[in-house]
Short mmCIF file of C-alpha atoms in Angstrom, two decimals:
data_model
loop_
_atom_site.label_atom_id
_atom_site.label_comp_id
_atom_site.label_asym_id
_atom_site.label_seq_id
_atom_site.Cartn_x
_atom_site.Cartn_y
_atom_site.Cartn_z
CA MET A 27 24.27 -12.06 8.69
CA ALA A 28 23.45 -15.75 8.66
CA ILE A 29 20.12 -17.47 8.63
CA LYS A 30 19.04 -18.28 12.22
CA ILE A 31 16.26 -19.31 14.44
CA GLY A 32 16.02 -18.18 17.52
CA THR A 33 14.63 -19.64 20.18
CA ASP A 34 11.95 -17.20 21.11
CA GLY A 35 10.34 -16.76 17.58
CA THR A 36 12.92 -14.23 15.72
CA LEU A 37 13.97 -14.74 12.28
CA TYR A 38 17.30 -13.47 11.03
CA CYS A 39 19.11 -13.44 7.58
CA ASN A 40 20.54 -11.09 5.13
CA THR A 41 17.27 -9.87 3.33
CA VAL A 42 14.62 -11.16 1.54
CA LYS A 43 13.42 -11.79 -1.54
CA TYR A 44 9.77 -12.00 -1.87
CA ASN A 45 7.72 -14.29 -4.60
CA TYR A 46 4.93 -12.48 -4.07
CA LYS A 47 3.34 -10.26 -7.87
CA GLN A 48 2.82 -6.32 -7.44
CA ALA A 49 0.18 -5.65 -9.35
CA ARG A 50 -1.34 -2.02 -9.58
CA ASN A 51 -4.66 -1.47 -8.07
CA MET A 52 -6.94 -0.24 -10.73
CA ILE A 53 -9.31 1.27 -8.19
CA ALA A 54 -7.41 4.97 -6.84
CA ASP A 55 -7.87 6.18 -2.88
CA GLY A 56 -9.67 2.80 -1.85
CA SER A 57 -10.97 3.43 1.48
CA TYR A 58 -10.50 7.81 1.07
CA GLY A 59 -7.93 7.95 3.03
CA ASN A 60 -6.33 11.20 1.05
CA ILE A 61 -10.00 12.16 0.83
CA SER A 62 -8.57 12.71 -2.98
CA GLY A 63 -11.70 13.74 -4.78
CA CYS A 64 -11.66 11.09 -7.50
CA TRP A 65 -14.75 9.49 -6.32
CA SER A 66 -18.26 10.64 -7.18
CA PHE A 67 -21.32 10.63 -4.79
CA GLY A 68 -24.48 9.80 -5.39
CA GLY A 69 -27.91 10.73 -3.49
CA ASN A 70 -27.00 11.17 0.15
CA SER A 71 -23.93 8.78 0.26
CA ILE A 72 -20.68 9.72 1.81
CA TYR A 73 -17.59 8.66 3.44
CA THR A 74 -17.29 8.73 7.37
CA ASP A 75 -14.76 8.44 10.25
CA SER A 76 -17.84 7.95 12.32
CA ILE A 77 -17.69 4.24 11.28
CA ALA A 78 -14.36 2.89 10.85
CA GLY A 79 -13.75 1.01 7.76
CA TYR A 80 -12.00 -2.72 8.19
CA LYS A 81 -8.59 -1.93 9.61
CA THR A 82 -9.04 1.17 7.70
CA TYR A 83 -9.72 4.97 9.20
CA ARG A 84 -12.55 5.80 7.01
CA SER A 85 -15.32 3.73 5.36
CA PHE A 86 -17.87 4.99 2.82
CA ASN A 87 -21.31 5.07 4.04
CA ILE A 88 -23.67 3.56 0.73
CA LYS A 89 -27.49 4.64 1.31
CA PRO A 90 -30.37 2.30 -0.13
CA ASN A 91 -31.16 4.73 -2.86
CA GLY A 92 -30.67 3.04 -6.06
CA GLU A 93 -28.56 3.24 -8.83
CA ASN A 94 -25.03 5.53 -8.84
CA MET A 95 -24.29 5.83 -5.55
CA LEU A 96 -20.86 5.54 -5.80
CA TYR A 97 -18.32 5.76 -9.17
CA GLN A 98 -15.09 6.12 -10.58
CA ASN A 99 -13.44 6.06 -14.01
CA LEU A 100 -11.53 3.29 -13.88
CA PRO A 101 -8.27 2.14 -16.19
CA LYS A 102 -9.00 0.67 -19.75
CA ILE A 103 -10.41 -3.24 -19.48
CA ASP A 104 -8.93 -5.62 -22.03
CA LEU A 105 -11.73 -7.83 -22.37
CA SER A 106 -9.87 -11.11 -23.06
CA HIS A 107 -7.54 -10.82 -19.72
CA LYS A 108 -9.41 -12.08 -16.25
CA TYR A 109 -9.78 -9.67 -13.34
CA TYR A 110 -10.37 -9.71 -9.58
CA ALA A 111 -12.25 -7.62 -7.68
CA GLY A 112 -13.77 -6.99 -4.55
CA PHE A 113 -14.37 -4.74 -1.29
CA LYS A 114 -14.57 -5.07 2.56
CA ALA A 115 -18.32 -4.36 3.86
CA LYS A 116 -20.67 -4.39 6.80
CA SER A 117 -24.48 -4.28 7.28
CA ASN A 118 -26.89 -4.45 10.47
CA ALA A 119 -29.93 -5.80 8.12
CA THR A 120 -29.77 -7.65 5.11
CA ALA A 121 -28.51 -5.58 2.21
CA ASN A 122 -29.12 -5.61 -1.51
CA ALA A 123 -25.90 -3.57 -2.88
CA ALA A 124 -23.69 -4.40 -6.16
CA MET A 125 -19.82 -3.66 -7.18
CA ARG A 126 -20.31 -3.52 -11.13
CA ILE A 127 -17.77 -3.05 -13.34
CA GLN A 128 -19.50 -1.34 -16.69
CA ASN A 129 -17.97 0.08 -20.31
CA LEU A 130 -19.53 4.11 -20.30
CA ASN A 131 -22.54 2.74 -22.33
CA ASN A 132 -23.22 1.43 -18.22
CA GLU A 133 -23.73 -2.01 -19.63
CA THR A 134 -21.80 -4.38 -17.12
CA ILE A 135 -19.16 -6.71 -17.21
CA PHE A 136 -18.89 -8.55 -13.93
CA GLN A 137 -19.93 -7.35 -10.52
CA CYS A 138 -19.57 -8.45 -6.65
CA PHE A 139 -22.55 -8.52 -5.35
CA PHE A 140 -23.78 -8.22 -1.72
CA GLY A 141 -27.20 -9.84 -0.54
CA THR A 142 -26.80 -10.51 3.29
CA ASN A 143 -27.02 -9.20 7.08
CA THR A 144 -23.39 -9.46 8.20
CA ASN A 145 -24.85 -8.78 11.74
CA GLY A 146 -22.10 -5.86 12.32
CA ASN A 147 -19.30 -7.58 11.12
CA TRP A 148 -16.65 -7.24 8.32
CA VAL A 149 -16.85 -9.66 5.22
CA THR A 150 -14.78 -9.86 2.12
CA ILE A 151 -16.89 -9.30 -1.69
CA SER A 152 -15.78 -10.66 -4.49
CA ASP A 153 -15.92 -12.03 -7.88
CA TYR A 154 -13.48 -12.62 -10.92
CA TYR A 155 -14.16 -11.90 -14.82
CA ASN A 156 -12.58 -15.19 -16.55
CA GLY A 157 -11.70 -13.75 -19.83
CA ILE A 158 -14.36 -13.89 -21.88
CA GLY A 159 -14.57 -11.07 -24.29
CA SER A 160 -12.03 -9.28 -27.17
CA GLY A 161 -11.06 -5.87 -27.40
CA ILE A 162 -10.34 -3.26 -24.97
CA ILE A 163 -12.81 -0.81 -23.46
CA GLU A 164 -13.12 2.49 -21.52
CA ALA A 165 -14.59 1.36 -18.07
CA LYS A 166 -15.74 2.35 -14.60
CA LEU A 167 -16.86 1.38 -10.96
CA ASN A 168 -20.23 2.22 -9.55
CA PHE A 169 -21.65 1.12 -7.04
CA ALA A 170 -25.43 0.36 -5.69
CA SER A 171 -27.26 -0.69 -2.88
CA TYR A 172 -30.67 -1.23 -2.79
CA GLY A 173 -31.84 -3.16 0.52
CA SER A 174 -30.30 -1.31 3.69
CA GLU A 175 -27.95 1.17 4.32
CA ILE A 176 -24.40 -0.38 4.40
CA TRP A 177 -20.36 0.38 5.15
CA VAL A 178 -17.77 -0.67 2.59
CA SER A 179 -14.11 -0.33 2.28
CA LYS A 180 -10.82 -1.46 1.03
CA PHE A 181 -11.90 -1.21 -2.88
CA ILE A 182 -9.30 -3.36 -4.85
CA MET A 183 -9.02 -4.66 -8.47
CA ILE A 184 -6.11 -5.94 -9.94
CA ASP A 185 -5.11 -7.48 -13.79
CA LEU A 186 -4.42 -10.75 -13.06
CA THR A 187 -3.20 -11.18 -16.61
CA ASP A 188 -1.15 -8.74 -16.58
CA THR A 189 0.14 -9.81 -13.34
CA PHE A 190 0.61 -13.80 -13.51
CA GLY A 191 0.49 -14.10 -17.66
CA ALA A 192 -1.73 -15.96 -19.56
CA GLY A 193 -2.88 -19.69 -18.01
CA ASN A 194 -1.27 -18.68 -14.81
CA GLU A 195 -3.95 -16.55 -12.96
CA PRO A 196 -4.97 -17.42 -9.77
CA SER A 197 -8.51 -18.62 -8.19
CA ARG A 198 -10.88 -16.29 -6.74
CA GLU A 199 -10.32 -18.15 -3.71
CA TRP A 200 -6.50 -17.37 -3.63
CA CYS A 201 -6.59 -13.98 -4.30
CA ASP A 202 -9.50 -13.41 -1.35
CA ALA A 203 -6.93 -15.57 1.56
CA ASN A 204 -3.41 -14.38 -0.63
CA ILE A 205 -3.75 -10.32 -0.65
CA ARG A 206 -1.31 -8.93 2.23
CA GLU A 207 -3.67 -5.91 1.32
CA TRP A 208 -6.64 -7.09 2.69
CA GLU A 209 -5.24 -6.89 5.91
CA VAL A 210 -2.79 -4.26 6.53
CA ILE A 211 -3.65 -1.30 8.45
CA THR A 212 -4.77 2.01 6.30
CA ASN A 213 -4.61 5.43 7.40
CA TYR A 214 -4.21 5.61 11.17
CA GLY A 215 -2.23 7.77 13.12
CA CYS A 216 -1.33 10.23 10.12
CA VAL A 217 0.77 13.08 11.11
CA SER A 218 1.41 14.14 7.71
CA ASN A 219 -1.30 15.27 5.81
CA ASN A 220 -3.26 14.54 2.70
CA VAL A 221 -3.19 15.01 -0.87
CA ASN A 222 -6.25 15.34 -3.34
CA ILE A 223 -6.89 16.74 -7.14
CA ASN A 224 -6.86 20.41 -6.27
CA ASN A 225 -4.16 20.47 -3.62
CA ILE A 226 -1.41 17.94 -5.73
CA THR A 227 1.14 20.52 -6.84
CA THR A 228 1.16 22.60 -3.34
CA ARG A 229 0.94 20.07 -0.62
CA TYR A 230 4.75 18.54 -1.78
CA PRO A 231 6.52 21.72 -2.92
CA ILE A 232 10.04 19.63 -4.76
CA LEU A 233 12.80 21.56 -4.76
CA ASN A 234 16.31 20.95 -6.03
CA ALA A 235 14.92 18.92 -8.99
CA THR A 236 12.96 19.36 -11.99
CA PRO A 237 9.34 18.31 -10.47
CA HIS A 238 6.22 16.53 -12.22
CA TYR A 239 2.64 15.89 -10.73
CA PHE A 240 0.78 13.50 -11.91
CA ASN A 241 -3.24 13.58 -10.84
CA TYR A 242 -5.46 10.60 -9.26
CA LEU A 243 -6.53 8.73 -12.01
CA GLN A 244 -4.17 10.41 -14.57
CA LEU A 245 -1.88 7.32 -15.52
CA ASP A 246 -3.45 4.26 -17.46
CA SER A 247 -0.18 1.96 -17.93
CA ARG A 248 0.24 -0.88 -15.99
CA TRP A 249 3.41 0.03 -14.10
CA GLU A 250 2.16 3.71 -12.44
CA PRO A 251 -0.33 4.20 -9.94
CA ARG A 252 -3.82 5.67 -10.04
CA ASP A 253 -3.10 7.58 -6.99
CA TYR A 254 -1.19 10.68 -7.21
CA MET A 255 2.91 10.61 -8.42
CA PHE A 256 5.56 13.09 -8.48
CA MET A 257 8.38 12.58 -10.64
CA LEU A 258 12.08 14.45 -9.52
CA TYR A 259 14.34 14.88 -12.41
CA GLY A 260 17.71 15.29 -10.48
CA LEU A 261 20.12 17.99 -11.97
CA GLU A 262 23.66 17.24 -12.28
CA ASN A 263 24.98 20.15 -10.36
CA VAL A 264 23.30 19.34 -6.85
CA LEU A 265 23.71 16.05 -5.06
CA GLU A 266 19.99 15.78 -3.65
CA GLY A 267 16.54 16.58 -4.49
CA TYR A 268 13.63 17.31 -1.73
CA ILE A 269 10.11 16.92 -1.16
CA TYR A 270 8.97 19.53 1.54
CA SER A 271 5.62 19.78 3.28
CA SER A 272 3.94 23.22 3.06
CA VAL A 273 2.91 23.11 6.39
CA ALA A 274 4.32 21.87 9.96
CA PHE A 275 2.95 19.01 11.99
CA GLU A 276 2.60 18.24 15.85
CA LEU A 277 5.89 16.54 16.98
CA ASN A 278 5.73 14.77 20.40
CA LYS A 279 9.55 13.47 21.41
CA GLU A 280 7.77 10.28 23.04
CA THR A 281 6.28 9.00 20.64
CA MET A 282 7.87 6.39 17.82
CA TYR A 283 6.82 7.04 14.49
CA TYR A 284 7.26 5.64 10.82
CA ALA A 285 8.07 7.51 7.18
CA SER A 286 7.32 6.11 4.32
CA MET A 287 7.00 6.53 0.81
CA ASP A 288 7.09 3.72 -2.17
CA TYR A 289 9.62 4.82 -5.24
CA HIS A 290 10.35 3.78 -8.61
CA ARG A 291 13.86 3.89 -9.19
CA PRO A 292 14.44 0.99 -12.14
CA LYS A 293 18.35 1.52 -13.08
CA ALA A 294 18.92 2.35 -9.63
CA SER A 295 22.35 1.26 -8.86
CA THR A 296 24.19 0.24 -5.42
CA ALA A 297 27.54 1.94 -7.18
CA THR A 298 26.25 5.38 -7.21
CA GLU A 299 25.17 4.89 -3.50
CA GLN A 300 21.73 7.07 -4.06
CA SER A 301 19.46 7.42 -1.28
CA ILE A 302 16.74 8.47 0.40
CA ASP A 303 16.89 10.53 3.74
CA PHE A 304 13.89 10.77 6.21
CA TYR A 305 13.82 14.49 7.76
CA TRP A 306 11.51 15.33 10.58
CA PRO A 307 12.13 18.55 11.70
CA GLU A 308 14.97 19.11 9.28
CA ALA A 309 17.90 18.83 11.20
CA GLU A 310 20.10 15.49 12.55
CA PRO A 311 19.93 13.16 13.54
CA THR A 312 17.23 11.56 10.59
CA LEU A 313 14.39 9.64 11.37
CA GLY A 314 16.37 7.39 8.48
CA ILE A 315 18.19 6.86 6.02
CA VAL A 316 17.74 4.15 2.95
CA GLY A 317 19.47 3.06 -0.03
CA ILE A 318 17.99 3.39 -3.55
CA VAL A 319 18.25 -0.47 -5.13
CA GLN A 320 16.26 -2.05 -8.20
CA ASN A 321 13.41 -3.95 -6.52
CA LYS A 322 13.18 -6.37 -9.10
CA GLU A 323 15.70 -8.23 -6.92
CA PHE A 324 13.21 -8.25 -4.29
CA CYS A 325 9.55 -9.15 -5.62
CA ASN A 326 8.44 -11.80 -8.67
CA GLY A 327 7.24 -9.79 -11.10
CA GLY A 328 3.69 -7.86 -11.98
CA GLY A 329 3.42 -4.50 -13.41
CA MET A 330 4.51 -2.81 -10.22
CA GLU A 331 7.38 -4.63 -10.32
CA GLU A 332 10.20 -1.71 -10.14
CA TRP A 333 8.23 -0.03 -6.79
CA LYS A 334 9.21 -0.72 -3.58
CA ARG A 335 8.75 0.80 -0.13
CA ALA A 336 11.46 2.93 1.91
CA SER A 337 10.61 3.38 5.24
CA ALA A 338 12.14 4.94 8.26
CA TYR A 339 10.98 4.26 12.12
CA ASN A 340 12.39 5.96 15.21
CA ASN A 341 11.52 8.05 17.78
CA ARG A 342 12.50 12.13 17.91
CA THR A 343 13.84 11.92 21.92
CA THR A 344 16.55 14.28 21.28
CA PHE A 345 14.03 17.63 19.86
CA ALA A 346 12.09 19.91 21.39
CA ASN A 347 8.30 19.03 21.28
CA GLY A 348 6.80 21.72 18.48
CA THR A 349 5.00 21.62 15.31
CA TYR A 350 8.31 20.95 12.36
CA ALA A 351 7.87 20.88 8.67
CA LEU A 352 9.05 17.18 7.01
CA ARG A 353 11.43 16.84 4.74
CA TYR A 354 12.23 13.84 1.97
CA ASP A 355 15.17 13.67 0.19
CA PHE A 356 16.59 12.10 -2.71
CA ASN A 357 20.30 11.85 -3.07
CA ASN A 358 20.52 11.70 -7.01
CA ARG A 359 24.40 12.33 -6.65
CA ASN A 360 24.15 14.32 -9.54
CA GLN A 361 23.08 11.95 -11.58
CA THR A 362 20.35 12.69 -13.87
CA THR A 363 17.83 10.51 -13.37
CA ASP A 364 14.26 10.12 -12.28
CA PHE A 365 12.72 9.49 -9.49
CA ARG A 366 8.49 9.09 -8.77
CA VAL A 367 6.89 8.53 -5.87
CA THR A 368 3.88 7.78 -3.83
CA GLY A 369 2.11 7.16 -0.97
CA ILE A 370 3.92 10.11 1.14
CA ASN A 371 3.43 9.09 4.86
CA LEU A 372 4.13 9.61 8.30
CA GLN A 373 2.38 8.18 10.94
CA LYS A 374 2.45 7.16 14.80
CA VAL A 375 2.98 3.26 15.38
CA GLN A 376 0.65 3.17 18.43
CA SER A 377 -2.23 4.08 16.25
CA ASN A 378 -1.50 1.29 14.11
CA LEU A 379 -0.54 -1.33 16.67
CA ASN A 380 -3.70 -0.33 18.65
CA ILE A 381 -5.87 -1.73 15.19
CA TYR A 382 -3.50 -5.10 15.21
CA ASN A 383 -4.56 -5.75 19.15
CA ALA A 384 -7.84 -4.92 18.56
CA PHE A 385 -8.40 -7.36 15.20
CA ASN A 386 -6.14 -9.70 16.72
CA ASN A 387 -7.10 -10.08 20.59
CA THR A 388 -3.58 -9.38 21.53
CA ASN A 389 -1.35 -7.13 23.72
CA ILE A 390 1.81 -6.23 21.74
CA THR A 391 3.70 -3.17 23.14
CA ILE A 392 5.96 -0.76 20.83
CA ASN A 393 9.18 -2.68 22.64
CA ASP A 394 7.78 -6.09 20.44
CA ILE A 395 7.87 -4.25 16.79
CA ASN A 396 10.57 -3.44 14.81
CA LYS A 397 10.98 -1.37 10.95
CA GLU A 398 9.67 -4.60 9.00
CA TRP A 399 7.03 -5.14 11.57
CA CYS A 400 5.40 -1.73 10.19
CA ASP A 401 6.92 -2.71 6.52
CA ARG A 402 4.14 -5.39 6.77
CA TRP A 403 1.27 -4.32 8.67
CA ILE A 404 1.09 -0.32 7.81
CA ASP A 405 -0.02 1.30 4.84
CA GLY A 406 -0.50 4.58 4.53
CA ARG A 407 -3.80 6.64 3.17
CA SER A 408 -4.10 4.06 0.31
CA SER A 409 -3.05 1.10 -1.10
CA PRO A 410 -2.11 1.95 -5.08
CA ILE A 411 0.72 -1.46 -5.33
CA ILE A 412 -1.40 -4.87 -4.50
CA HIS A 413 1.11 -7.50 -3.43
CA ILE A 414 -0.38 -11.23 -4.38
CA LYS A 415 1.34 -14.48 -3.48
CA ASP A 416 2.47 -16.73 -5.74
CA PRO A 417 0.48 -19.90 -6.20
CA ASN A 418 2.88 -21.24 -8.76
CA LYS A 419 5.98 -20.54 -6.32
CA THR A 420 5.58 -22.07 -2.74
CA ASP A 421 8.78 -22.95 -1.94
CA ILE A 422 10.38 -21.30 1.17
CA GLU A 423 14.02 -21.42 0.21
CA PHE A 424 17.54 -20.39 1.69
CA ASN A 425 20.02 -19.10 -0.47
CA THR A 426 24.21 -19.18 0.02
CA GLU A 427 23.82 -15.04 0.58
CA TYR A 428 21.77 -15.85 3.45
CA ASP A 429 18.35 -14.22 1.93
CA ILE A 430 15.30 -15.57 2.21
CA ILE A 431 12.86 -16.23 -0.66
CA CYS A 432 10.14 -16.93 0.22
CA ASN A 433 6.27 -15.32 -1.12
CA ASP A 434 5.37 -13.64 2.63
CA ILE A 435 6.66 -13.17 6.15
CA GLU A 436 3.70 -12.18 8.28
CA ILE A 437 5.48 -10.69 11.41
CA ARG A 438 3.09 -11.77 14.91
CA PRO A 439 5.15 -10.65 18.13
CA GLU A 440 2.19 -12.23 19.69
CA PHE A 441 3.96 -16.15 18.24
CA ASN A 442 7.24 -17.83 20.27
CA LYS A 443 8.39 -19.72 17.60
CA VAL A 444 8.80 -19.50 13.52
CA LYS A 445 6.71 -21.26 11.62
CA PHE A 446 6.39 -22.53 7.69
CA ASP A 447 3.14 -22.50 5.70
CA LYS A 448 4.18 -25.05 2.80
CA ASN A 449 0.45 -24.65 1.04
CA THR A 450 0.79 -20.69 0.41
CA GLY A 451 5.07 -19.99 1.21
CA THR A 452 3.97 -18.07 3.92
CA ILE A 453 6.71 -17.61 6.67
CA TYR A 454 5.37 -16.57 10.44
CA CYS A 455 7.77 -15.16 13.10
CA ARG A 456 8.10 -13.64 16.05
CA LYS A 457 10.04 -10.83 14.50
CA LEU A 458 12.15 -10.39 11.64
CA GLU A 459 15.80 -8.71 11.43
CA LYS A 460 16.99 -7.99 8.20
CA ALA A 461 21.06 -7.59 7.98
CA GLN A 462 19.87 -5.50 4.42
CA VAL A 463 17.54 -3.30 5.72
CA TYR A 464 16.40 -1.87 2.02
#
């Protein structure tokens, strides 16, 4: 497919290779979409479904009781590195609160301070550690409120030095404006259920492959998520391994569904034709099939550069309404290779579309969107991988393979033309159509 700009604002290409970096979110289950059990609560602070977070189904409700209201263990901190951290917050009165990054002696390394009345609006609260120390330490997040009641969601923390390299780290202001996960829709319309610290080995059984399960906060490397992770090790005597749901989910044949997972397969080769099949129900036709590729070809680095989203977008009109288990296949093709997965989800797209319309004052419908829109705007129950535009690579390019190279493509069906922002390397379009849908 040649690169083409349609008169209606649709952008056509072979595929997109992004200049953004992919970083590990050092904070797990940042809006408690998985009800994971990896957070600790003090006083009468809780998570709540009654007041949604910023584009998230849940929020944390922090009561003004003083220290240690919400806390989580963090990965080790390299004091010579630069870090960015933040969250979304809302209050109805003047509040005084802080998210502190501390060592195990409760000494604060840096903090994101909140001291205002947002009048019921969500705002971004962030801060920046400038790498002024030395040594590697154990660390934790400690959130406390001293003023009025507040609600918080979308906790994000990334190691900027690890992600961009020393001397190339972007500013706090750039991070506030150019991290994709600040604006994605999280934990809406979930059909599949949550994974927590207690059900990790039973929620999604692994068959026909050697299984490994890694719990929340267990892993502390730049390329592994702080959320849960499954690993399937392919067997040489089988073509495919399976991830099953342990329970059945209700299907409405007229509803559009989005299935997704983030996978790690760094030595993938299209020559072996390995792929992921999304089944729900466990019968043909599938929800979708996606070929496995090396993600380093599709992003510009960062600790999570080898993780890639695989997804499917479809309805189930050939099946009867009812309850069915889902099955996601790893087609290893008799290869003894490992396949790591996080963020397993199946979602009703309309629920996410409703949030998009509410926040953007738009009226778009299912007929206006496709899988690329879902990939851009929908996260599952959490955001273990952070996508941040590279301020050092803001050129927008079209190569001879008819690929687009840029920092980001914002797919906005309310637009009627394609726009180019050369300051951030961002393209805006009505719809994105790719010949290669990896």
